PDB file of C-alpha atoms in Angstrom:
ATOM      1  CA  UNK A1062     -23.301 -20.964  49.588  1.00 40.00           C
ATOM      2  CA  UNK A1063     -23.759 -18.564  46.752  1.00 45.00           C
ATOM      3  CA  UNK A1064     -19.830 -19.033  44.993  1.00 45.00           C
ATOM      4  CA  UNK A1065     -20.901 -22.676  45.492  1.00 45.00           C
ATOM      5  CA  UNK A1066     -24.426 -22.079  42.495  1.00 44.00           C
ATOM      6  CA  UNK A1067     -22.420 -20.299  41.189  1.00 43.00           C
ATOM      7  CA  UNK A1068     -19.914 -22.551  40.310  1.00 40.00           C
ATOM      8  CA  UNK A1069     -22.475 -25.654  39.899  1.00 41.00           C
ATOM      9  CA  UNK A1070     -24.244 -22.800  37.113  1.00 41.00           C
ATOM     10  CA  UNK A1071     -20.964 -22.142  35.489  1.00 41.00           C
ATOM     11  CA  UNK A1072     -20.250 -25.829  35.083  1.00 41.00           C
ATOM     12  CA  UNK A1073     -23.634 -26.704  34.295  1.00 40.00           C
ATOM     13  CA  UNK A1074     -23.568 -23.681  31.570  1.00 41.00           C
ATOM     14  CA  UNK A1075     -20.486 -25.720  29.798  1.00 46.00           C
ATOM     15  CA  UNK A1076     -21.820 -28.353  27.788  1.00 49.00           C
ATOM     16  CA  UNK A1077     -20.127 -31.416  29.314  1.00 49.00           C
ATOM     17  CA  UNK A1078     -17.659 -32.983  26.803  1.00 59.00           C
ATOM     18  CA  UNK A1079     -16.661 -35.986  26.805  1.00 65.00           C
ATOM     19  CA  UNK A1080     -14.094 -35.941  25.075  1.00 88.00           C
ATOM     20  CA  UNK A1081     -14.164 -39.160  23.193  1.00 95.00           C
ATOM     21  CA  UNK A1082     -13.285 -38.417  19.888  1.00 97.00           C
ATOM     22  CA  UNK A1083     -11.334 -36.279  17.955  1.00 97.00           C
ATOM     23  CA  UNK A1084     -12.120 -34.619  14.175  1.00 98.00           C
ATOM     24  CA  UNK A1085      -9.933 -36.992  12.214  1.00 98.00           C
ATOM     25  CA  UNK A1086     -11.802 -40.016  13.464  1.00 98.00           C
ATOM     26  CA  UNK A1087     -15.289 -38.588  13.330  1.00 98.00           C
ATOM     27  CA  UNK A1088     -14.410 -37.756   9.931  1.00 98.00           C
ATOM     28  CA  UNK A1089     -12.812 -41.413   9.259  1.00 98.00           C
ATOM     29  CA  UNK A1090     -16.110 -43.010  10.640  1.00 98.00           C
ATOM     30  CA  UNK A1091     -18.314 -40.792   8.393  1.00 98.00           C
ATOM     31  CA  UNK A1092     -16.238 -41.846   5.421  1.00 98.00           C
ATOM     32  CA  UNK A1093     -16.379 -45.611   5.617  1.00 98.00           C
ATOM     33  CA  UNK A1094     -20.138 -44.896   6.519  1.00 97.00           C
ATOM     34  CA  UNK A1095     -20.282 -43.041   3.438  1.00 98.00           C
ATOM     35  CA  UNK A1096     -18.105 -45.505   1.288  1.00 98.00           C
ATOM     36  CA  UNK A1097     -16.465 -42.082  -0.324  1.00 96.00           C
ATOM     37  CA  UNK A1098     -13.484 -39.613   0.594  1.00 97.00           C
ATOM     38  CA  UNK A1099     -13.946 -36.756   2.135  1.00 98.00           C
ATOM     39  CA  UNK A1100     -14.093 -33.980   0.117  1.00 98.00           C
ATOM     40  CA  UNK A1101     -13.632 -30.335   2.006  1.00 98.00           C
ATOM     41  CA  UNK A1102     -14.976 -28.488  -1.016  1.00 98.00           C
ATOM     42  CA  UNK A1103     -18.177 -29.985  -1.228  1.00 98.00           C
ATOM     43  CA  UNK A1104     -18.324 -29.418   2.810  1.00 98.00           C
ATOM     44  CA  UNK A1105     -17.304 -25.711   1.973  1.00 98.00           C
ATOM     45  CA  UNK A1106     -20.349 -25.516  -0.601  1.00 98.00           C
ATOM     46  CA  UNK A1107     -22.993 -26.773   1.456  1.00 98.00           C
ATOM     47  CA  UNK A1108     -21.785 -25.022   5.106  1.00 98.00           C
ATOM     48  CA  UNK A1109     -22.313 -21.719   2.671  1.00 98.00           C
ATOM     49  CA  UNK A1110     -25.092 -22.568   0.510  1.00 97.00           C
ATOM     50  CA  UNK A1111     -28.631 -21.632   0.707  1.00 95.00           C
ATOM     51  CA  UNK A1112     -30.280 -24.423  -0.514  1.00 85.00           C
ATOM     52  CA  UNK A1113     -34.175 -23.667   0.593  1.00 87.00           C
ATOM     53  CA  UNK A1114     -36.326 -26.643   2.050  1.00 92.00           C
ATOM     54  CA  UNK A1115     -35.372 -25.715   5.985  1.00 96.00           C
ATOM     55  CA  UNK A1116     -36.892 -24.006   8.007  1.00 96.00           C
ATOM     56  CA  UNK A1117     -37.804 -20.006   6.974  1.00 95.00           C
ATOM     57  CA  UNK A1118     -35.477 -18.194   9.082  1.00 95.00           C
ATOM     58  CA  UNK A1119     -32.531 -20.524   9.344  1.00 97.00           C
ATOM     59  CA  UNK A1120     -31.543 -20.353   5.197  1.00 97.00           C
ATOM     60  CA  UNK A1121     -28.111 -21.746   5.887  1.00 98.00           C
ATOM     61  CA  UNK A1122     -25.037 -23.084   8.514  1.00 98.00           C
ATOM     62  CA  UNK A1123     -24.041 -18.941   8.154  1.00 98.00           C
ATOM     63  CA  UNK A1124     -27.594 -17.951   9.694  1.00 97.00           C
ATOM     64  CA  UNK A1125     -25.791 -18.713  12.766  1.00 98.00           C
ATOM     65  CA  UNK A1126     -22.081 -19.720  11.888  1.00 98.00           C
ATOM     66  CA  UNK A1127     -21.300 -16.898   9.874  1.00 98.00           C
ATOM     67  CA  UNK A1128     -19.304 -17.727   6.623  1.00 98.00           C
ATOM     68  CA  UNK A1129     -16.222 -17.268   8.554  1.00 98.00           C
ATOM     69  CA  UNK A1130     -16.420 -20.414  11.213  1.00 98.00           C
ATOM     70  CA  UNK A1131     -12.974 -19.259  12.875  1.00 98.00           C
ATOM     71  CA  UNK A1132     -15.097 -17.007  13.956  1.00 98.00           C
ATOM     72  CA  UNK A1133     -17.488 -16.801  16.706  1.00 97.00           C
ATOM     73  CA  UNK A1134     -21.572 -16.794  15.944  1.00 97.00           C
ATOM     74  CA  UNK A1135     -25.091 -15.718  17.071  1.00 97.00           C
ATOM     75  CA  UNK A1136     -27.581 -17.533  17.885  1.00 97.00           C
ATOM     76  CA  UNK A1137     -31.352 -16.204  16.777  1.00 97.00           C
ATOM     77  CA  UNK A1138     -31.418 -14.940  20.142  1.00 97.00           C
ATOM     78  CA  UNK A1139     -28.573 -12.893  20.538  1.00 97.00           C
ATOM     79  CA  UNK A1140     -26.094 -15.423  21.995  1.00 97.00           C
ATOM     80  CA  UNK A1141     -22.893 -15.801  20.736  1.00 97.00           C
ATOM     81  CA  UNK A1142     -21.634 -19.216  19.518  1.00 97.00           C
ATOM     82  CA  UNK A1143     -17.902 -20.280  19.952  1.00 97.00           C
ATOM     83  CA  UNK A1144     -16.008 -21.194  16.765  1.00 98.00           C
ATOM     84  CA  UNK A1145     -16.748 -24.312  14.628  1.00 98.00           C
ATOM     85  CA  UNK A1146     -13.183 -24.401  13.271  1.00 98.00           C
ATOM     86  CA  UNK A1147     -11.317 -26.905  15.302  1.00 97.00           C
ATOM     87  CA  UNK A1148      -8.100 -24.755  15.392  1.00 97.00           C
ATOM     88  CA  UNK A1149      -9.650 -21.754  16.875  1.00 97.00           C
ATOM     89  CA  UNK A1150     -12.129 -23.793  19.055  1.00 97.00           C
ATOM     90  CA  UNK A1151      -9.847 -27.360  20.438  1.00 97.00           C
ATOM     91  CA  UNK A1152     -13.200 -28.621  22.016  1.00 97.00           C
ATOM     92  CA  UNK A1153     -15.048 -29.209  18.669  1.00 98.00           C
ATOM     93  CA  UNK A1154     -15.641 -32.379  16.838  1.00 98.00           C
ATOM     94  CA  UNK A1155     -14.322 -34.084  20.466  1.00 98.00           C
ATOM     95  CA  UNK A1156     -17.608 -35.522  21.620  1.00 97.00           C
ATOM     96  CA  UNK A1157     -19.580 -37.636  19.394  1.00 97.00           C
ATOM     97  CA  UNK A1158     -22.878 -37.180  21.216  1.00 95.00           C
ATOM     98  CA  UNK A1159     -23.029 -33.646  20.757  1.00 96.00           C
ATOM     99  CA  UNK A1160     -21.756 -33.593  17.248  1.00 98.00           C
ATOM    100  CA  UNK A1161     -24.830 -35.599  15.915  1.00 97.00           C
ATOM    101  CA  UNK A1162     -27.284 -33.707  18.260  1.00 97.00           C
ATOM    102  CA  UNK A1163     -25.945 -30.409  16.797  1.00 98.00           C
ATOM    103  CA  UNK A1164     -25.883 -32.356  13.018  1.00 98.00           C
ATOM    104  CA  UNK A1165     -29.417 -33.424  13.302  1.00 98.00           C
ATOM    105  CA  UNK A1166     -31.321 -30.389  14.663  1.00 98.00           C
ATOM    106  CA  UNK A1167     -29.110 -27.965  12.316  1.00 98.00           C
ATOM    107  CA  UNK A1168     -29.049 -30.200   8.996  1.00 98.00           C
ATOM    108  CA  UNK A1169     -32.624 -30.355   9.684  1.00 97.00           C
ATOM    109  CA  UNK A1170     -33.451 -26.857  10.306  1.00 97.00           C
ATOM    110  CA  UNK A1171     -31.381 -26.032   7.300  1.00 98.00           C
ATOM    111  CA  UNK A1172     -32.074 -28.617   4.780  1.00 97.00           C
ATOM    112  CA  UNK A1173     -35.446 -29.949   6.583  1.00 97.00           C
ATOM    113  CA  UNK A1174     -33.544 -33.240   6.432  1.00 97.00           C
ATOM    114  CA  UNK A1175     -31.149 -35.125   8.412  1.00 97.00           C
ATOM    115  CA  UNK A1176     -27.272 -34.724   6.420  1.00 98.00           C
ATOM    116  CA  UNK A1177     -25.705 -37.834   4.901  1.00 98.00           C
ATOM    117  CA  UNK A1178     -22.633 -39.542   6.837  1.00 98.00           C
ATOM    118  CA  UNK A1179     -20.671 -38.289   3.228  1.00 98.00           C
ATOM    119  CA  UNK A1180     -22.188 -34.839   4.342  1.00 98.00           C
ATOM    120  CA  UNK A1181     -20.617 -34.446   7.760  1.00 98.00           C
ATOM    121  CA  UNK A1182     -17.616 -35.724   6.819  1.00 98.00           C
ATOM    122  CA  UNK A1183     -17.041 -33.274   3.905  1.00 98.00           C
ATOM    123  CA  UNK A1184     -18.269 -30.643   6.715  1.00 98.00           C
ATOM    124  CA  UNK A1185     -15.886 -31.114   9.178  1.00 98.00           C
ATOM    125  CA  UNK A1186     -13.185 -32.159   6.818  1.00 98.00           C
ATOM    126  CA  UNK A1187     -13.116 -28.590   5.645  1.00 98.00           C
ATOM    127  CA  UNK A1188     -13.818 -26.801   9.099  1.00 98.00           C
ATOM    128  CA  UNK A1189     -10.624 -28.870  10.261  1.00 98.00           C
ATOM    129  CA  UNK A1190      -8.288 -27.297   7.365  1.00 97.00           C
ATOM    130  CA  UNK A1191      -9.892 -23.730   8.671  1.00 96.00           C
TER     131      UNK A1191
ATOM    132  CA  UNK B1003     -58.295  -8.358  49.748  1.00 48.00           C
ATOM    133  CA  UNK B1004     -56.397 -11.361  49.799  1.00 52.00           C
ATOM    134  CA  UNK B1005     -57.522 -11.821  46.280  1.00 50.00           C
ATOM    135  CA  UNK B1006     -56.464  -8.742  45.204  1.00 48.00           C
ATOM    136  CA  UNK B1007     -53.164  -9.068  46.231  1.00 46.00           C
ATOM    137  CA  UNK B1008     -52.197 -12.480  44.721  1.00 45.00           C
ATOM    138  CA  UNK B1009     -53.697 -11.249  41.413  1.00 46.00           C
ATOM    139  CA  UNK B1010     -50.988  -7.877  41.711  1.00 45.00           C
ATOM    140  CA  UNK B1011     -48.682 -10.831  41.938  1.00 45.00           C
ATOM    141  CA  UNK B1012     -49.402 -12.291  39.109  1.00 50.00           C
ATOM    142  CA  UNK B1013     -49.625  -9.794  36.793  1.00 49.00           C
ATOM    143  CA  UNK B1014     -46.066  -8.483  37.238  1.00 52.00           C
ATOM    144  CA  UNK B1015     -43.851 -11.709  38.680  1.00 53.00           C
ATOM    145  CA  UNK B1016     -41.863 -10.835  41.243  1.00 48.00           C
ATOM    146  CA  UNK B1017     -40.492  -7.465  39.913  1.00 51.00           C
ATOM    147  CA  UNK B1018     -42.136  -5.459  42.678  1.00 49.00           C
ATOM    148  CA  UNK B1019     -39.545  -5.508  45.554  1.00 53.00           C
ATOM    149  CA  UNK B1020     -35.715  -6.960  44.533  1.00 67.00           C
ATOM    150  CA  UNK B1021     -36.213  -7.663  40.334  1.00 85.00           C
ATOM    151  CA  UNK B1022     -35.116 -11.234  41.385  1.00 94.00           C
ATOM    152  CA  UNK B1023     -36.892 -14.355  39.668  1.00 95.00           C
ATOM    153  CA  UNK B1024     -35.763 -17.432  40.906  1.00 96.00           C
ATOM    154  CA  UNK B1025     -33.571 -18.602  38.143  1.00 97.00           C
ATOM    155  CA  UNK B1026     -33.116 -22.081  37.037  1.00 97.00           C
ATOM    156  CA  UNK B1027     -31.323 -24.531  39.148  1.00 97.00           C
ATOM    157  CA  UNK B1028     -31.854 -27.736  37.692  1.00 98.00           C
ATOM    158  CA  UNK B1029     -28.368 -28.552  35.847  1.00 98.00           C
ATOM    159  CA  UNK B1030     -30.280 -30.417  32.627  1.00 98.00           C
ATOM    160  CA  UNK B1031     -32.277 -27.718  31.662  1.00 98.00           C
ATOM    161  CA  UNK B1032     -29.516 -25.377  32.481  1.00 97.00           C
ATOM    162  CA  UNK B1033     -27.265 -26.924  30.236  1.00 97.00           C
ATOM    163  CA  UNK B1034     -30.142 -27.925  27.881  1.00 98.00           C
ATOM    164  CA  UNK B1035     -31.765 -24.407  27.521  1.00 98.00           C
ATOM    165  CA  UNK B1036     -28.766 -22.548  27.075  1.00 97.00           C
ATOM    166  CA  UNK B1037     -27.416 -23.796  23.922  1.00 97.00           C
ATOM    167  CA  UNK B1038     -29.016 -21.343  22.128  1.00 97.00           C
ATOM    168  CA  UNK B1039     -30.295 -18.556  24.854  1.00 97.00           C
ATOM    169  CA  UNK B1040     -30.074 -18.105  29.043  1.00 97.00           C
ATOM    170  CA  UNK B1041     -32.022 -20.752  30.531  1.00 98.00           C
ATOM    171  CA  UNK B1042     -35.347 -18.202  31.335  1.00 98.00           C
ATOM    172  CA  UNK B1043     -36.826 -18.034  34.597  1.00 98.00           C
ATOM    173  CA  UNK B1044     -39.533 -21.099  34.578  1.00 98.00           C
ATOM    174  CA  UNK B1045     -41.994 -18.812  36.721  1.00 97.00           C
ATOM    175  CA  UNK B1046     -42.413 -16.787  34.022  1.00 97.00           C
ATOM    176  CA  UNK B1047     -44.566 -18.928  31.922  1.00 98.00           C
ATOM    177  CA  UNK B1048     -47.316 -20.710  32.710  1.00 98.00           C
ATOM    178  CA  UNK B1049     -47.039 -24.626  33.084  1.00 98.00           C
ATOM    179  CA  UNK B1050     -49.357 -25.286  30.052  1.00 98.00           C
ATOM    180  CA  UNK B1051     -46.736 -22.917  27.723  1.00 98.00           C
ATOM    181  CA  UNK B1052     -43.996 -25.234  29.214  1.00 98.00           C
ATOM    182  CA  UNK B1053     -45.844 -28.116  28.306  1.00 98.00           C
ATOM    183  CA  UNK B1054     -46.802 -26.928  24.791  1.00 98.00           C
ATOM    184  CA  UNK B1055     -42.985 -25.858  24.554  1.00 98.00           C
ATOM    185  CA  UNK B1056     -41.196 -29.123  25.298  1.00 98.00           C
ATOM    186  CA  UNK B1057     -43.486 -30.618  23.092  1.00 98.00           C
ATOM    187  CA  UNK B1058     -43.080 -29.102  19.868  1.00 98.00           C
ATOM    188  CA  UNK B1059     -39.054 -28.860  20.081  1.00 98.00           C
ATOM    189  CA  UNK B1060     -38.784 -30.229  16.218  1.00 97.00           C
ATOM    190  CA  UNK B1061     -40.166 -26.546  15.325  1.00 97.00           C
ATOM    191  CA  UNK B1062     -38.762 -24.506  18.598  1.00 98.00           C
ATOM    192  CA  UNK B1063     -39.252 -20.641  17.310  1.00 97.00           C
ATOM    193  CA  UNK B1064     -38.124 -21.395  13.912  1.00 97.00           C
ATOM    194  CA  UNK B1065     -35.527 -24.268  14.780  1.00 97.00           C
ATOM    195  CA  UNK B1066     -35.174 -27.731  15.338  1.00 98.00           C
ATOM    196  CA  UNK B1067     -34.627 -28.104  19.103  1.00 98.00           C
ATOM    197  CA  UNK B1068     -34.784 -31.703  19.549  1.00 97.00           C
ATOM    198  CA  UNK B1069     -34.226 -33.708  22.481  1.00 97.00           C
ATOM    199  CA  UNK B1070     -34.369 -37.459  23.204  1.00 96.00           C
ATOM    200  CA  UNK B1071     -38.093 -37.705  24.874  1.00 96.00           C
ATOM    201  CA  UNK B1072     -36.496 -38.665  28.272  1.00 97.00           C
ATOM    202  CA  UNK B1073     -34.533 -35.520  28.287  1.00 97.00           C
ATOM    203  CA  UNK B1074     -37.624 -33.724  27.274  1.00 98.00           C
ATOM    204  CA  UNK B1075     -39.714 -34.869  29.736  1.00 98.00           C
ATOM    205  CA  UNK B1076     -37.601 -34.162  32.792  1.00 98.00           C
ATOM    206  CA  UNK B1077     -36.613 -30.417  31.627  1.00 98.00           C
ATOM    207  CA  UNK B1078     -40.922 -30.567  31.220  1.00 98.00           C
ATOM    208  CA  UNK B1079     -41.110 -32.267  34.589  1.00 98.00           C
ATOM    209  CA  UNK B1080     -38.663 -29.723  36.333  1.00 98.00           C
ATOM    210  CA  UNK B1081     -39.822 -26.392  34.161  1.00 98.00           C
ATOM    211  CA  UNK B1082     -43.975 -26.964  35.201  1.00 98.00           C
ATOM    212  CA  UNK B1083     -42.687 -27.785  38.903  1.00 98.00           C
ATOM    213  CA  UNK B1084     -41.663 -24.226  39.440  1.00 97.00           C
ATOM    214  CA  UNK B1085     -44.563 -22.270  37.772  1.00 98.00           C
ATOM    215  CA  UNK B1086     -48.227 -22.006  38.392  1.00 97.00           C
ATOM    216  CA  UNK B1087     -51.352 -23.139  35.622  1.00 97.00           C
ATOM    217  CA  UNK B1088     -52.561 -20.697  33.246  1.00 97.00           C
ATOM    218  CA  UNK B1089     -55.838 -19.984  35.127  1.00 95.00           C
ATOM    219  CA  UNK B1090     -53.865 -18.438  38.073  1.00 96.00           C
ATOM    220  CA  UNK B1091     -51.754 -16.135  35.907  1.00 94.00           C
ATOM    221  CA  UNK B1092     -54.400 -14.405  33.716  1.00 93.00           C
ATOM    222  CA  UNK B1093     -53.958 -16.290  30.768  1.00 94.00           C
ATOM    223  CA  UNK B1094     -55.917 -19.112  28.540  1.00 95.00           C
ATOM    224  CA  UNK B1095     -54.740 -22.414  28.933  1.00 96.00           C
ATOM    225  CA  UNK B1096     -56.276 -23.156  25.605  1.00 96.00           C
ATOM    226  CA  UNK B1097     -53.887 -21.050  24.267  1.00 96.00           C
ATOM    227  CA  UNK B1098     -51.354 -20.289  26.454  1.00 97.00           C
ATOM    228  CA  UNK B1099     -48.121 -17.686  25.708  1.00 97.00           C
ATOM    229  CA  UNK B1100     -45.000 -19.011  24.203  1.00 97.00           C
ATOM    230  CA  UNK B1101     -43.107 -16.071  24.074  1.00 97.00           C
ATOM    231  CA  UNK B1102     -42.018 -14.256  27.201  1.00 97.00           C
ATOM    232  CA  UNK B1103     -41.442 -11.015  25.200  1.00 96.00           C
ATOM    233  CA  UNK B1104     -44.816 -10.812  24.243  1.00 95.00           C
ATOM    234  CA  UNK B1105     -46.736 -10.746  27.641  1.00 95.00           C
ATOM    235  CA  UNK B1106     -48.192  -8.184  28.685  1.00 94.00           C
ATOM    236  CA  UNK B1107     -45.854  -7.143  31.495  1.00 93.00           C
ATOM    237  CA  UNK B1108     -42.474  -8.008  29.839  1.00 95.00           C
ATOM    238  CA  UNK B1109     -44.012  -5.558  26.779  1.00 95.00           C
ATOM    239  CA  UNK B1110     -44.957  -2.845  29.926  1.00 94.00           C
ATOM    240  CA  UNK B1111     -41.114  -3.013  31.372  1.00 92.00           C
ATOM    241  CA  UNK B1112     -39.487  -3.031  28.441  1.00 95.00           C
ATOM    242  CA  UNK B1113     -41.036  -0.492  26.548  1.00 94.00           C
ATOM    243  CA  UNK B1114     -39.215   2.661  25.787  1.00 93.00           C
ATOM    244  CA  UNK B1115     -36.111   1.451  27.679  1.00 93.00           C
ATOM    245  CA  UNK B1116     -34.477  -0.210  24.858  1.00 95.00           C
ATOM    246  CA  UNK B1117     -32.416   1.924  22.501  1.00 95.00           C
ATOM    247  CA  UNK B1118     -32.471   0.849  19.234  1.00 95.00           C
ATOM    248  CA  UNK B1119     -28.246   0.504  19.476  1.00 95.00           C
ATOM    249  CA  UNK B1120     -28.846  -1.615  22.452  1.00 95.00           C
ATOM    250  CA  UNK B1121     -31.395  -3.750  20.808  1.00 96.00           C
ATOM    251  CA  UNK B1122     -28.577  -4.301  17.799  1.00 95.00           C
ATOM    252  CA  UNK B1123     -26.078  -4.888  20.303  1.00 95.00           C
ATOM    253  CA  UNK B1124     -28.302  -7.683  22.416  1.00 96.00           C
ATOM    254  CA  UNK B1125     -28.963  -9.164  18.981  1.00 96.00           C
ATOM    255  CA  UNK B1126     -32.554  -9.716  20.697  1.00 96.00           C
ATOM    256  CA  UNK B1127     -35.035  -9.007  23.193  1.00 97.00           C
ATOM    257  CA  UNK B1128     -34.493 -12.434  23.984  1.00 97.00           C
ATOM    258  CA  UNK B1129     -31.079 -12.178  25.137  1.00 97.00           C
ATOM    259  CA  UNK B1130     -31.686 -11.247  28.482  1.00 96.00           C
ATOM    260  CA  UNK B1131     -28.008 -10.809  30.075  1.00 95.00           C
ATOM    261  CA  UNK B1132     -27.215  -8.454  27.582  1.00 95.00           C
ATOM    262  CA  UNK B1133     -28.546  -5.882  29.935  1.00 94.00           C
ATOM    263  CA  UNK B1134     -29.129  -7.401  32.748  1.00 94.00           C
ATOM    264  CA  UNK B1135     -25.626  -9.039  33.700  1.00 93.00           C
ATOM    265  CA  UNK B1136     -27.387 -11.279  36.946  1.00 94.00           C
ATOM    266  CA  UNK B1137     -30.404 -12.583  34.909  1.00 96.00           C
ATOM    267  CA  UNK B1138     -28.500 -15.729  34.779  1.00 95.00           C
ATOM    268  CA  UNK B1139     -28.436 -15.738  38.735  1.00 95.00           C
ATOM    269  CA  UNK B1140     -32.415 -14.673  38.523  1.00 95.00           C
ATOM    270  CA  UNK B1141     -31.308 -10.440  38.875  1.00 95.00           C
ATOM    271  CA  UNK B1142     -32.939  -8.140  36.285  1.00 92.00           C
ATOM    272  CA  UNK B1143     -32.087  -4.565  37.699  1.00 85.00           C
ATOM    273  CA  UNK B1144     -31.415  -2.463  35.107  1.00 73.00           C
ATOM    274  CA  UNK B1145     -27.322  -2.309  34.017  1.00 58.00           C
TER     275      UNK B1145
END
């Protein structure tokens, strides 16, 4: 019985992917949203900028990203946070639900506003070249 | 007597005999919750700090937390299910405790048993598993 939580916890633990898109046509969507290119230097700026108007103690995408997103993270609390960079994390920018939950909470705790379609896709334009 | 004992258990939840605490077993807020930290024990907070908690996710400890309200509600629904109210666990339901490291008994365990190194290492006092490796399973012996 016990292998059996265990597995259900271990599975639940995994945030359940979908797996139905990938980063080239999240970025495509975001463009034509946008009615601009992507442009990974602007994406670069922002991800490392500390632009004030968030929240005090999330400054920036690097409170918890690092500057390095090949990396892993931290969390506030300690926990670590598996690469943004597509090529050292394959399950990123594949499931379009959690890549606007995690765009709205963060661009919002970071900017105190939701980021512009032009916005992500300069974002993960640039994490993708990573 | 009878009194007397439930109020021991209260004031230190279920660390007496085995340091287990029924851990989490619902697989939304276990998935939900752990985003950012291990999905805490729900019997350690009162069922008005739950309440006040998945209520005020836009501003979650510093961070936006948000969830779409259904979600909310049934990590709510699930979290105040497997605590007791305020007035049974010595604390105000006006205002009730948010964080778990700052009651009373959490501060009693913990205190001078945290090297400052470990403490760097855990990144917090909120990241549980960083000492105890079976938190996750609801075991907090000491590692």
């Amino acid at each position: 019985m016990k292998p059996l939580i265990l597995c259900l916890a271990a599975l639940a633990a995994t945030p359940a992917l979908a797996g139905d898109t990938t980063p080239e046509a999240l970025i495509a969507t975001y463009s034509a949203e946008a009615g601009q290119p992507a442009d990974p230097a602007r994406g670069e700026a922002l991800f490392l900028a500390e632009t004030g108007g968030g929240k005090p103690d999330t400054p920036s995408c690097t409170t918890c990203h690092t500057a390095d997103p090949t990396r892993a993270g931290q969390a506030r609390t300690g926990k670590a946070i598996e690469p943004l960079a597509p090529r050292a994390n394959p399950a990123r920018f594949t499931d379009t639900a959690h890549v606007e939950k995690w765009f709205g909470r963060n661009c919002n705790s970071v900017l105190g506003r939701d980021c512009t379609a032009a916005e992500k896709s300069d974002i993960i334009t640039w994490l993708t070249g990573l | 007597m009878r009194k007397f004992l439930i109020l021991i258990a209260f004031a230190t939840p279920a660390l007496a005999d085995s340091d287990y605490i029924a851990p989490v077993t619902d697989p939304l807020t276990q998935a939900e919750c752990s985003a950012c930290h291990m999905a805490y024990p729900p019997s350690l907070l009162p069922a008005e700090s739950w309440h006040k908690i998945m209520t005020s996710l836009s501003d979650h400890f510093g961070e936006d937390a948000s969830l779409p309200e259904a979600d909310a509600a049934a990590i709510e629904a699930y979290l105040t299910g497997q605590t007791r109210p305020a007035a049974q666990m010595r604390a105000d339901p006006e205002t009730p405790p948010l964080r778990i490291t700052e009651l009373p008994w959490f501060k009693r365990e913990h205190e001078g048993e945290v090297s400052r190194r470990a403490l760097e290492k855990a990144g917090s006092m909120a990241n549980c598993t960083a000492c105890h490796r079976g938190a996750e399973r609801g075991y907090f012996e000491d590692d």
